[in-house]
């Protein structure tokens, strides 16, 4: 079953898990959700201290577990590609620790999509081992961890 605008608007959890509509994209909804998260990042990050922003991300992760579970059940597919809240929260986490220039943010977003799509171990392990809403959200956190490690190496090698 494909997510529809009707499903998106039928319950707040679907609106969240489908990334405010990004998950309805017929082409690469995960990438569309990631790009939307990048575009929204300055709006949600700027007014908040680092601690408050990280606490917000933890809350958004928990909300994502609940929303992804409910939407997965509604679609009949636990980790449907249209569920993009996991990509959005992970992107915000990556951007919180990435260097603040547009170039480094673009590198961070590209690296995250690479690790999320390719799913090298242990991302693949997390994807296969955990099910339901938590599983949907958790493998993207692992991909975000890979991204942050790769960014740290690149920043060390090439500077900011």
mmCIF file of C-alpha atoms in Angstrom:
data_model
loop_
_atom_site.group_PDB
_atom_site.id
_atom_site.type_symbol
_atom_site.label_atom_id
_atom_site.label_comp_id
_atom_site.label_asym_id
_atom_site.label_seq_id
_atom_site.Cartn_x
_atom_site.Cartn_y
_atom_site.Cartn_z
ATOM 1 C CA UNK A 1 0.000 0.000 0.000
ATOM 2 C CA UNK A 2 1.275 3.459 -0.876
ATOM 3 C CA UNK A 3 0.741 6.269 1.582
ATOM 4 C CA UNK A 4 -1.796 8.802 0.357
ATOM 5 C CA UNK A 5 -2.618 12.400 1.238
ATOM 6 C CA UNK A 6 -5.758 11.048 2.899
ATOM 7 C CA UNK A 7 -3.671 8.818 5.212
ATOM 8 C CA UNK A 8 -1.234 11.681 5.854
ATOM 9 C CA UNK A 9 -4.037 13.874 7.135
ATOM 10 C CA UNK A 10 -6.015 11.145 8.916
ATOM 11 C CA UNK A 11 -3.973 11.186 12.135
ATOM 12 C CA UNK A 12 -1.144 13.317 13.582
ATOM 13 C CA UNK A 13 1.126 10.267 13.856
ATOM 14 C CA UNK A 14 0.894 9.702 10.100
ATOM 15 C CA UNK A 15 1.607 13.387 9.431
ATOM 16 C CA UNK A 16 4.751 13.054 11.552
ATOM 17 C CA UNK A 17 5.991 9.679 10.311
ATOM 18 C CA UNK A 18 5.401 10.628 6.674
ATOM 19 C CA UNK A 19 7.552 13.721 7.209
ATOM 20 C CA UNK A 20 4.824 16.348 6.738
ATOM 21 C CA UNK A 21 4.209 14.873 3.286
ATOM 22 C CA UNK A 22 7.784 14.196 2.153
ATOM 23 C CA UNK A 23 7.088 10.471 2.471
ATOM 24 C CA UNK A 24 4.433 10.732 -0.234
ATOM 25 C CA UNK A 25 7.111 11.387 -2.852
ATOM 26 C CA UNK A 26 7.041 8.719 -5.568
ATOM 27 C CA UNK A 27 10.790 9.198 -6.030
ATOM 28 C CA UNK A 28 13.252 8.476 -3.185
ATOM 29 C CA UNK A 29 11.053 9.523 -0.252
ATOM 30 C CA UNK A 30 13.923 8.995 2.212
ATOM 31 C CA UNK A 31 16.078 11.455 0.307
ATOM 32 C CA UNK A 32 13.184 13.907 0.009
ATOM 33 C CA UNK A 33 12.643 13.652 3.778
ATOM 34 C CA UNK A 34 16.350 14.182 4.402
ATOM 35 C CA UNK A 35 16.397 17.277 2.186
ATOM 36 C CA UNK A 36 13.301 18.646 3.930
ATOM 37 C CA UNK A 37 14.995 18.087 7.294
ATOM 38 C CA UNK A 38 18.057 19.976 6.061
ATOM 39 C CA UNK A 39 15.855 22.860 4.897
ATOM 40 C CA UNK A 40 14.012 22.960 8.239
ATOM 41 C CA UNK A 41 17.163 22.635 10.345
ATOM 42 C CA UNK A 42 17.923 26.372 10.692
ATOM 43 C CA UNK A 43 14.345 27.043 11.773
ATOM 44 C CA UNK A 44 14.368 24.518 14.604
ATOM 45 C CA UNK A 45 18.029 24.789 15.638
ATOM 46 C CA UNK A 46 18.739 28.514 15.721
ATOM 47 C CA UNK A 47 16.656 29.562 18.725
ATOM 48 C CA UNK A 48 17.678 26.639 20.945
ATOM 49 C CA UNK A 49 20.714 25.948 23.091
ATOM 50 C CA UNK A 50 22.647 22.779 22.286
ATOM 51 C CA UNK A 51 21.273 20.990 25.354
ATOM 52 C CA UNK A 52 17.664 21.941 24.591
ATOM 53 C CA UNK A 53 18.089 20.962 20.939
ATOM 54 C CA UNK A 54 19.464 17.523 21.853
ATOM 55 C CA UNK A 55 16.622 17.046 24.353
ATOM 56 C CA UNK A 56 14.189 17.991 21.585
ATOM 57 C CA UNK A 57 15.795 15.402 19.286
ATOM 58 C CA UNK A 58 15.406 12.733 21.970
ATOM 59 C CA UNK A 59 11.716 13.639 22.243
ATOM 60 C CA UNK A 60 11.324 13.581 18.465
ATOM 61 C CA UNK A 61 12.958 10.143 18.411
ATOM 62 C CA UNK A 62 10.413 8.822 20.927
ATOM 63 C CA UNK A 63 7.568 10.440 18.977
ATOM 64 C CA UNK A 64 8.991 8.796 15.860
ATOM 65 C CA UNK A 65 8.949 5.358 17.467
ATOM 66 C CA UNK A 66 5.245 5.768 18.218
ATOM 67 C CA UNK A 67 4.380 7.364 14.868
ATOM 68 C CA UNK A 68 6.352 4.871 12.767
ATOM 69 C CA UNK A 69 4.741 1.957 14.599
ATOM 70 C CA UNK A 70 1.244 3.285 13.972
ATOM 71 C CA UNK A 71 1.865 4.207 10.330
ATOM 72 C CA UNK A 72 3.595 0.898 9.634
ATOM 73 C CA UNK A 73 0.525 -0.892 10.957
ATOM 74 C CA UNK A 74 -1.804 1.283 8.866
ATOM 75 C CA UNK A 75 0.228 0.596 5.711
ATOM 76 C CA UNK A 76 0.703 -3.086 6.475
ATOM 77 C CA UNK A 77 4.487 -2.703 6.136
ATOM 78 C CA UNK A 78 6.430 -2.121 9.372
ATOM 79 C CA UNK A 79 9.290 -0.162 7.724
ATOM 80 C CA UNK A 80 7.547 1.354 4.708
ATOM 81 C CA UNK A 81 9.741 3.621 2.565
ATOM 82 C CA UNK A 82 7.248 6.446 2.984
ATOM 83 C CA UNK A 83 8.023 6.608 6.703
ATOM 84 C CA UNK A 84 10.740 9.263 6.639
ATOM 85 C CA UNK A 85 10.671 10.692 10.162
ATOM 86 C CA UNK A 86 13.631 8.440 10.975
ATOM 87 C CA UNK A 87 15.705 10.115 8.260
ATOM 88 C CA UNK A 88 14.605 13.550 9.427
ATOM 89 C CA UNK A 89 15.531 13.077 13.089
ATOM 90 C CA UNK A 90 18.854 11.451 12.173
ATOM 91 C CA UNK A 91 19.630 14.285 9.741
ATOM 92 C CA UNK A 92 18.997 16.868 12.455
ATOM 93 C CA UNK A 93 21.327 14.953 14.767
ATOM 94 C CA UNK A 94 24.066 14.832 12.131
ATOM 95 C CA UNK A 95 23.681 18.531 11.323
ATOM 96 C CA UNK A 96 23.881 19.419 15.020
ATOM 97 C CA UNK A 97 27.460 18.120 15.091
ATOM 98 C CA UNK A 98 28.555 18.879 11.520
ATOM 99 C CA UNK A 99 30.662 21.931 10.736
ATOM 100 C CA UNK A 100 28.319 24.834 10.088
ATOM 101 C CA UNK A 101 29.290 25.696 6.514
ATOM 102 C CA UNK A 102 26.959 24.819 3.665
ATOM 103 C CA UNK A 103 29.628 22.621 2.049
ATOM 104 C CA UNK A 104 30.156 20.547 5.200
ATOM 105 C CA UNK A 105 26.408 20.263 5.714
ATOM 106 C CA UNK A 106 26.045 18.976 2.141
ATOM 107 C CA UNK A 107 28.819 16.454 2.781
ATOM 108 C CA UNK A 108 27.107 15.389 6.019
ATOM 109 C CA UNK A 109 23.736 14.927 4.302
ATOM 110 C CA UNK A 110 25.313 12.961 1.438
ATOM 111 C CA UNK A 111 27.253 10.730 3.846
ATOM 112 C CA UNK A 112 24.143 10.076 5.902
ATOM 113 C CA UNK A 113 22.142 9.062 2.833
ATOM 114 C CA UNK A 114 25.009 6.797 1.746
ATOM 115 C CA UNK A 115 25.172 4.991 5.100
ATOM 116 C CA UNK A 116 21.375 4.817 5.377
ATOM 117 C CA UNK A 117 20.977 3.330 1.892
ATOM 118 C CA UNK A 118 24.013 1.003 1.826
ATOM 119 C CA UNK A 119 23.546 -0.089 5.460
ATOM 120 C CA UNK A 120 27.058 -1.310 6.268
ATOM 121 C CA UNK A 121 27.374 -3.391 9.437
ATOM 122 C CA UNK A 122 26.221 -2.602 12.130
ATOM 123 C CA UNK A 123 23.540 -0.480 10.406
ATOM 124 C CA UNK A 124 22.336 -3.615 8.619
ATOM 125 C CA UNK A 125 22.371 -5.514 11.918
ATOM 126 C CA UNK A 126 20.262 -2.799 13.589
ATOM 127 C CA UNK A 127 17.859 -2.792 10.637
ATOM 128 C CA UNK A 128 17.369 -6.562 10.851
ATOM 129 C CA UNK A 129 17.464 -6.983 14.630
ATOM 130 C CA UNK A 130 14.970 -4.397 15.809
ATOM 131 C CA UNK A 131 11.404 -4.317 14.565
ATOM 132 C CA UNK A 132 8.453 -1.988 14.819
ATOM 133 C CA UNK A 133 8.731 1.723 15.413
ATOM 134 C CA UNK A 134 11.949 1.413 17.403
ATOM 135 C CA UNK A 135 13.607 -0.553 14.617
ATOM 136 C CA UNK A 136 12.531 2.022 12.034
ATOM 137 C CA UNK A 137 14.141 4.797 14.057
ATOM 138 C CA UNK A 138 17.187 3.001 15.472
ATOM 139 C CA UNK A 139 18.988 1.941 12.290
ATOM 140 C CA UNK A 140 19.024 5.576 11.184
ATOM 141 C CA UNK A 141 20.681 6.555 14.466
ATOM 142 C CA UNK A 142 23.381 3.983 13.746
ATOM 143 C CA UNK A 143 23.775 5.418 10.220
ATOM 144 C CA UNK A 144 24.032 8.877 11.805
ATOM 145 C CA UNK A 145 26.806 7.552 14.045
ATOM 146 C CA UNK A 146 28.714 6.324 10.999
ATOM 147 C CA UNK A 147 28.190 9.709 9.392
ATOM 148 C CA UNK A 148 29.583 11.551 12.398
ATOM 149 C CA UNK A 149 32.645 9.287 12.494
ATOM 150 C CA UNK A 150 33.259 9.838 8.775
ATOM 151 C CA UNK A 151 32.835 13.596 9.219
ATOM 152 C CA UNK A 152 35.334 13.607 12.080
ATOM 153 C CA UNK A 153 37.888 11.855 9.871
ATOM 154 C CA UNK A 154 37.264 14.248 6.968
ATOM 155 C CA UNK A 155 37.464 17.336 9.179
ATOM 156 C CA UNK A 156 40.729 16.036 10.663
ATOM 157 C CA UNK A 157 42.173 15.394 7.206
ATOM 158 C CA UNK A 158 40.930 18.501 5.414
ATOM 159 C CA UNK A 159 40.096 20.996 8.151
ATOM 160 C CA UNK A 160 37.075 23.227 8.320
#
